[in-house]
Short mmCIF file of C-alpha atoms in Angstrom, two decimals:
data_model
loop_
_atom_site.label_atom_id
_atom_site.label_comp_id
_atom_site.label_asym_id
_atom_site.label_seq_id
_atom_site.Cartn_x
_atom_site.Cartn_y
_atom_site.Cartn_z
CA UNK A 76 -124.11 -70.33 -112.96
CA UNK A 77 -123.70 -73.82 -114.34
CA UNK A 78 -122.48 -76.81 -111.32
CA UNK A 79 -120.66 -79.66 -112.47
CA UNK A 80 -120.83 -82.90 -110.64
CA UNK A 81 -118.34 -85.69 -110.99
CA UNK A 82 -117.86 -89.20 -109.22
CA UNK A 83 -116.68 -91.36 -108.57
CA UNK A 84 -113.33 -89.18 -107.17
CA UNK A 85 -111.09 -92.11 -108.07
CA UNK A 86 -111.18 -95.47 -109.78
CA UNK A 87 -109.72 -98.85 -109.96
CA UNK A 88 -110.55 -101.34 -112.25
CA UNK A 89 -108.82 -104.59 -113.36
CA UNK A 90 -107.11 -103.71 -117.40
CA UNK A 91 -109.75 -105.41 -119.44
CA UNK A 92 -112.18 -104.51 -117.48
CA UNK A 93 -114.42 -101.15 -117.97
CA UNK A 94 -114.64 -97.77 -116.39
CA UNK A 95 -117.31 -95.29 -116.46
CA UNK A 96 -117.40 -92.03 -115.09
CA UNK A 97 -120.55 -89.80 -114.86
CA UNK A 98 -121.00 -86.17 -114.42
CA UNK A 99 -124.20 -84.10 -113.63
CA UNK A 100 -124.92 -80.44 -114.82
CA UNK A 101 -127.37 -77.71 -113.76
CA UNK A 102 -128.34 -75.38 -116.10
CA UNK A 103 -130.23 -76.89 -118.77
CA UNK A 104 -128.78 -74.27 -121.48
CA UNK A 105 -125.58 -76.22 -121.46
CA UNK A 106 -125.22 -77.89 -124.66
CA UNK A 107 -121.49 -79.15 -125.19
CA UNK A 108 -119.71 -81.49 -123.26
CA UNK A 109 -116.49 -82.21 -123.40
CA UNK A 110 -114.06 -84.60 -121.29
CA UNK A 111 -110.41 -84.21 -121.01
CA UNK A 112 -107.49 -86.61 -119.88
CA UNK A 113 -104.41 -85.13 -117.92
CA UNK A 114 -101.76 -87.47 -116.96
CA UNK A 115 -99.06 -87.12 -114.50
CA UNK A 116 -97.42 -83.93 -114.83
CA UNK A 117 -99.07 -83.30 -118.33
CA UNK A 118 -101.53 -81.08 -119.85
CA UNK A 119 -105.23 -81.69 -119.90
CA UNK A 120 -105.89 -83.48 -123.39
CA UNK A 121 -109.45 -83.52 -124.87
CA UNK A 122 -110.43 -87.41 -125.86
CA UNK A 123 -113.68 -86.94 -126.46
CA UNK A 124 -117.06 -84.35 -126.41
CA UNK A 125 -120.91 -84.43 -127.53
CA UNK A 126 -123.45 -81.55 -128.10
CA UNK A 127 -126.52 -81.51 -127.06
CA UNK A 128 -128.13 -82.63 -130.19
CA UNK A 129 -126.62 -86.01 -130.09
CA UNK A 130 -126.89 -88.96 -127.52
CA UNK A 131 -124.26 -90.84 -127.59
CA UNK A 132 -120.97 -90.52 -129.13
CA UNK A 133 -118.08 -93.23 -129.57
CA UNK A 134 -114.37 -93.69 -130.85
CA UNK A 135 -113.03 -96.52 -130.16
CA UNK A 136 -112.29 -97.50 -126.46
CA UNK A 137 -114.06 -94.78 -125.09
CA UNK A 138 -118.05 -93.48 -125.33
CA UNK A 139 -119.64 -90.40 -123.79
CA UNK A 140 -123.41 -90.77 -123.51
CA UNK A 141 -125.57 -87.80 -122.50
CA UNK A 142 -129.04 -87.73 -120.70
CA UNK A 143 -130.75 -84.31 -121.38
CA UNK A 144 -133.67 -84.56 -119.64
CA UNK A 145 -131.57 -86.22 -116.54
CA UNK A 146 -128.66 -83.64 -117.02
CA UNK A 147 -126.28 -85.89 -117.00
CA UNK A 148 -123.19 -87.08 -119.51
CA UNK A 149 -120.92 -90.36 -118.66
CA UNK A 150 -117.39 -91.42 -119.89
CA UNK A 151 -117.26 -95.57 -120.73
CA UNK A 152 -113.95 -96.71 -121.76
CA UNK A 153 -114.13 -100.42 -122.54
CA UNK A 154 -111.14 -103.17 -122.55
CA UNK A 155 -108.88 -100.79 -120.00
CA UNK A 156 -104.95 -100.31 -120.40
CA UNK A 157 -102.34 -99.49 -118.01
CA UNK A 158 -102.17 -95.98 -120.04
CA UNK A 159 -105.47 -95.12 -119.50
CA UNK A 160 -104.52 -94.43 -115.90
CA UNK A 161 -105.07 -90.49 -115.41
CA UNK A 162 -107.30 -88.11 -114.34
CA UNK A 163 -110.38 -87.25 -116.24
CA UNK A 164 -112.41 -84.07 -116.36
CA UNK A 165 -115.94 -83.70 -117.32
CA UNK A 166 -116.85 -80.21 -118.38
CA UNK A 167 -120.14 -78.23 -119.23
CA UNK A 168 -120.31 -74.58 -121.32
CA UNK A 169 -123.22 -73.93 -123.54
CA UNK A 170 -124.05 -71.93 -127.11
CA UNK A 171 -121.80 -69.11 -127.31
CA UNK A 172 -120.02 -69.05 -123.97
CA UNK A 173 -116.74 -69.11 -123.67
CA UNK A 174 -116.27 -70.57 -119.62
CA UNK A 175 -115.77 -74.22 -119.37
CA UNK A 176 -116.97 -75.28 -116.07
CA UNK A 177 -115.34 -78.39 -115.04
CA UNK A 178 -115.90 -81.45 -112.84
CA UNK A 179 -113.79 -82.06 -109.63
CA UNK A 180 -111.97 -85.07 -111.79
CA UNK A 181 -112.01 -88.57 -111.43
CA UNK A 182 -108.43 -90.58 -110.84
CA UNK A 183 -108.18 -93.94 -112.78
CA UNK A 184 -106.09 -96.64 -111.97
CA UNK A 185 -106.28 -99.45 -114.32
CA UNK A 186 -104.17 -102.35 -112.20
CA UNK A 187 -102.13 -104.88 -115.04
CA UNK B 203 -99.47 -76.82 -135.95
CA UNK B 204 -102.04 -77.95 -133.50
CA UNK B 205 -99.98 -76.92 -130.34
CA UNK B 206 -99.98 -74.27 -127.44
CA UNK B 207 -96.68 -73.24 -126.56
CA UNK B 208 -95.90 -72.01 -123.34
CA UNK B 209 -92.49 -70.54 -122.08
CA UNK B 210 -91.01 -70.77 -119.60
CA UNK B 211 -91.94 -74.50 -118.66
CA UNK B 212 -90.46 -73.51 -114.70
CA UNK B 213 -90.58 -70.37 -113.10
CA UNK B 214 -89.52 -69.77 -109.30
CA UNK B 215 -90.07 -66.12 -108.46
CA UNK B 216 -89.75 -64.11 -105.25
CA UNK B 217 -92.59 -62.16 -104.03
CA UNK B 218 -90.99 -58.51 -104.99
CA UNK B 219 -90.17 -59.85 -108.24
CA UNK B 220 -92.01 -59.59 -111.72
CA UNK B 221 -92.22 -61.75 -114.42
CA UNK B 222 -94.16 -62.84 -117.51
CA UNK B 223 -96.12 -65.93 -119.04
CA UNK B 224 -96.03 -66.74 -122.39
CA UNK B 225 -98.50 -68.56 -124.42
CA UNK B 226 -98.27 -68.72 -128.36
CA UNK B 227 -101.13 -70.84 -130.60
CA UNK B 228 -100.89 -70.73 -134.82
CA UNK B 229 -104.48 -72.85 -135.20
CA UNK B 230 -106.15 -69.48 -136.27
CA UNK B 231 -108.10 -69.57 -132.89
CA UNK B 232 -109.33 -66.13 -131.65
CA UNK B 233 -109.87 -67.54 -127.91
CA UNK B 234 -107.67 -67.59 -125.72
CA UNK B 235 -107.48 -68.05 -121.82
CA UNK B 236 -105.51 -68.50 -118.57
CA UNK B 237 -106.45 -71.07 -116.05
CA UNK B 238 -104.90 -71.93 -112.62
CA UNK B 239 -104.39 -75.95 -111.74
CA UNK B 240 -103.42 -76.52 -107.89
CA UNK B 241 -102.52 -80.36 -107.52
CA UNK B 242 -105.40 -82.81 -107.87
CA UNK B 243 -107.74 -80.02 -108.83
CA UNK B 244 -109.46 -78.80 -111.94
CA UNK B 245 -108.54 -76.13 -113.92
CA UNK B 246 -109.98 -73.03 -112.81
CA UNK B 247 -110.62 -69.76 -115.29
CA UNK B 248 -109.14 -66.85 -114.65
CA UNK B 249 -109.35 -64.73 -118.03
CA UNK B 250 -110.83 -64.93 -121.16
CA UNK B 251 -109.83 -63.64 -124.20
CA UNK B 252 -111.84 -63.18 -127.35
CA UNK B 253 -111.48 -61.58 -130.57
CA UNK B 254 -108.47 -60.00 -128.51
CA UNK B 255 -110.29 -58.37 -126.27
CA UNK B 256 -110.66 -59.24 -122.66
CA UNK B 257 -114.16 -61.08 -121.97
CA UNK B 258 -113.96 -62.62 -118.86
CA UNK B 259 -112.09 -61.80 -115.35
CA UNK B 260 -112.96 -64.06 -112.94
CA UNK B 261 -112.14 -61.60 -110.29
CA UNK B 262 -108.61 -62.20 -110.20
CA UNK B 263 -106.15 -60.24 -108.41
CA UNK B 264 -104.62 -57.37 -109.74
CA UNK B 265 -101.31 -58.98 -108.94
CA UNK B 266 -101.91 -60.97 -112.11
CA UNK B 267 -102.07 -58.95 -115.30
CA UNK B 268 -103.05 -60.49 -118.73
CA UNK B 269 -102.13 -59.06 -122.06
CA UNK B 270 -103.02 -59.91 -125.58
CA UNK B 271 -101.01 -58.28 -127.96
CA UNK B 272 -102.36 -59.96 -131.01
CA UNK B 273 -104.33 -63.09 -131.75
CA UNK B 274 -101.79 -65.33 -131.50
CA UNK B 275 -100.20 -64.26 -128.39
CA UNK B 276 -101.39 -64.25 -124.65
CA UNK B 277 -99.19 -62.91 -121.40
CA UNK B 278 -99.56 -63.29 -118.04
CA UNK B 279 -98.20 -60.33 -116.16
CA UNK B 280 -97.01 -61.15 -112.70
CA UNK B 281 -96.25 -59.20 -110.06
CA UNK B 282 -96.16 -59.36 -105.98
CA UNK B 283 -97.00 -62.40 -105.99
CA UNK B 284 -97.88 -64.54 -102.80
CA UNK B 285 -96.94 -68.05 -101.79
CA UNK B 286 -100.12 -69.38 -101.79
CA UNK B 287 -99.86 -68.21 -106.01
CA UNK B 288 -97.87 -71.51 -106.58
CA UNK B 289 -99.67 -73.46 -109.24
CA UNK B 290 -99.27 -74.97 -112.65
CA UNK B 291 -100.88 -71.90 -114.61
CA UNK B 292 -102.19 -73.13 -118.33
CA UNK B 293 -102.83 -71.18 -121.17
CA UNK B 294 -105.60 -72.94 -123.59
CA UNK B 295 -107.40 -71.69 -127.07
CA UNK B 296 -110.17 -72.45 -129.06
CA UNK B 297 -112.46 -70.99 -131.73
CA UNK B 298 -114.82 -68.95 -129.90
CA UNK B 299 -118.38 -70.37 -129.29
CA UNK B 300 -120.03 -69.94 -132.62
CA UNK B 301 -123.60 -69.83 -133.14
CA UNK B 302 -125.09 -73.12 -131.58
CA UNK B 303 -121.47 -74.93 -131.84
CA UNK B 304 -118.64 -74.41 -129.22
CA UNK B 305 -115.28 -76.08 -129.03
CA UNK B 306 -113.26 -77.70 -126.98
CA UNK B 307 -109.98 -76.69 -125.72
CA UNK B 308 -106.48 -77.22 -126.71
CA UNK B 309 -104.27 -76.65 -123.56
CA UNK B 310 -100.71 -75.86 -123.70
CA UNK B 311 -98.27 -77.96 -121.19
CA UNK B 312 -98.46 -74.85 -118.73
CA UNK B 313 -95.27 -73.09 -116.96
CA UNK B 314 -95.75 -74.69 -113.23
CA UNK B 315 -94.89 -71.59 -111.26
CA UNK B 316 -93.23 -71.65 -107.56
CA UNK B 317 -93.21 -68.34 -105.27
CA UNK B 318 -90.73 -68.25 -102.81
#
């Protein structure tokens, strides 16, 4: 089955300042990426996800690039808040599969 | 409506007892699924619902049950439950992987579950 990487496990940065995340996959079928936000005592919240087709994907603040031939998919959000502090998943599933397999989650802690 | 609705938001249960999840989603999505969130962890799967019918068990106890009744509900049957059960249990839908696209999740705020 599919193995989801993530680091760094948490995350400080300076608001302003940027934070990237990265995640590596396995299995080289996976096509869709999606990452997800879940805040304090709140539900997981998809901000943002790229197929495989495509190489980078923005909107707004945040980016996902993804590295086929690497296997590997990063979150950049740019120009930080205070509520951008959260955990973020990475996740991996491919063409017709229903599983999500996630990353181990990253905590950021964007300091005013 | 774009939400997941789950009832009831709390649940504290004793391990002879039984009780039920309940997830509801009106987006017209024909997956649905129940994952398990222990603190600081990531979701993990336990079933997976498609086109109503039960597609995935990740080799869950028996002690949890799922149900589908129709394609806009999803239950979580619960019975003898342990301790070590406690969780924040989230129900999440989405249109079912469709040729080369798939889709991403929409999660409902989960009942966070405590077994006494």
């Amino acid at each position: 089955g599919e193995n989801v990487e993530q680091h760094p496990s948490t995350l400080s940065v300076q608001e302003g300042d940027s934070a990237v995340i990265k995640c590596t996959y396995s299995d080289s079928a996976s096509n869709y990426f999606p990452w997800y936000k879940q805040e304090l005592g709140k539900r997981p919240q998809l901000i943002i996800d790229i197929r495989s087709n495509v190489g980078e994907k923005k909107d707004q603040r945040i980016a996902v690039t993804l590295n086929k031939t690497a296997k590997h998919f990063s979150l950049h959000i740019t120009e930080t808040q205070p509520e951008d502090s959260a955990v973020y998943f990475c996740a991996a599933t491919k063409y017709n599969f229903n599983k999500f397999y996630f990353g181990s989650g990253t905590k950021l802690n964007v300091k005013p | 409506d774009t939400e997941v609705t789950q009832t009831p938001k709390h649940l504290v249960m004793g391990m002879t007892n039984k009780k039920s999840l309940k997830c509801e989603q009106h987006m017209g999505h024909r997956a649905m699924y129940w994952y398990k969130q222990k603190a600081k962890k990531p979701p993990e799967l336990m079933f997976v619902y498609s086109y109503e019918k039960l597609s995935i068990n990740e080799s869950v106890p028996s002690r949890f049950s799922p149900e589908c009744p129709n394609s806009s509900l999803l239950n979580l049957h619960l019975h003898a439950l342990q301790p070590e059960d406690s969780a924040l249990y989230l129900c999440a839908s989405s249109h079912p992987g469709q040729g080369e696209f798939n889709y991403g999740y929409t999660f409902g705020s989960g009942t966070r579950l405590t077994v006494v």
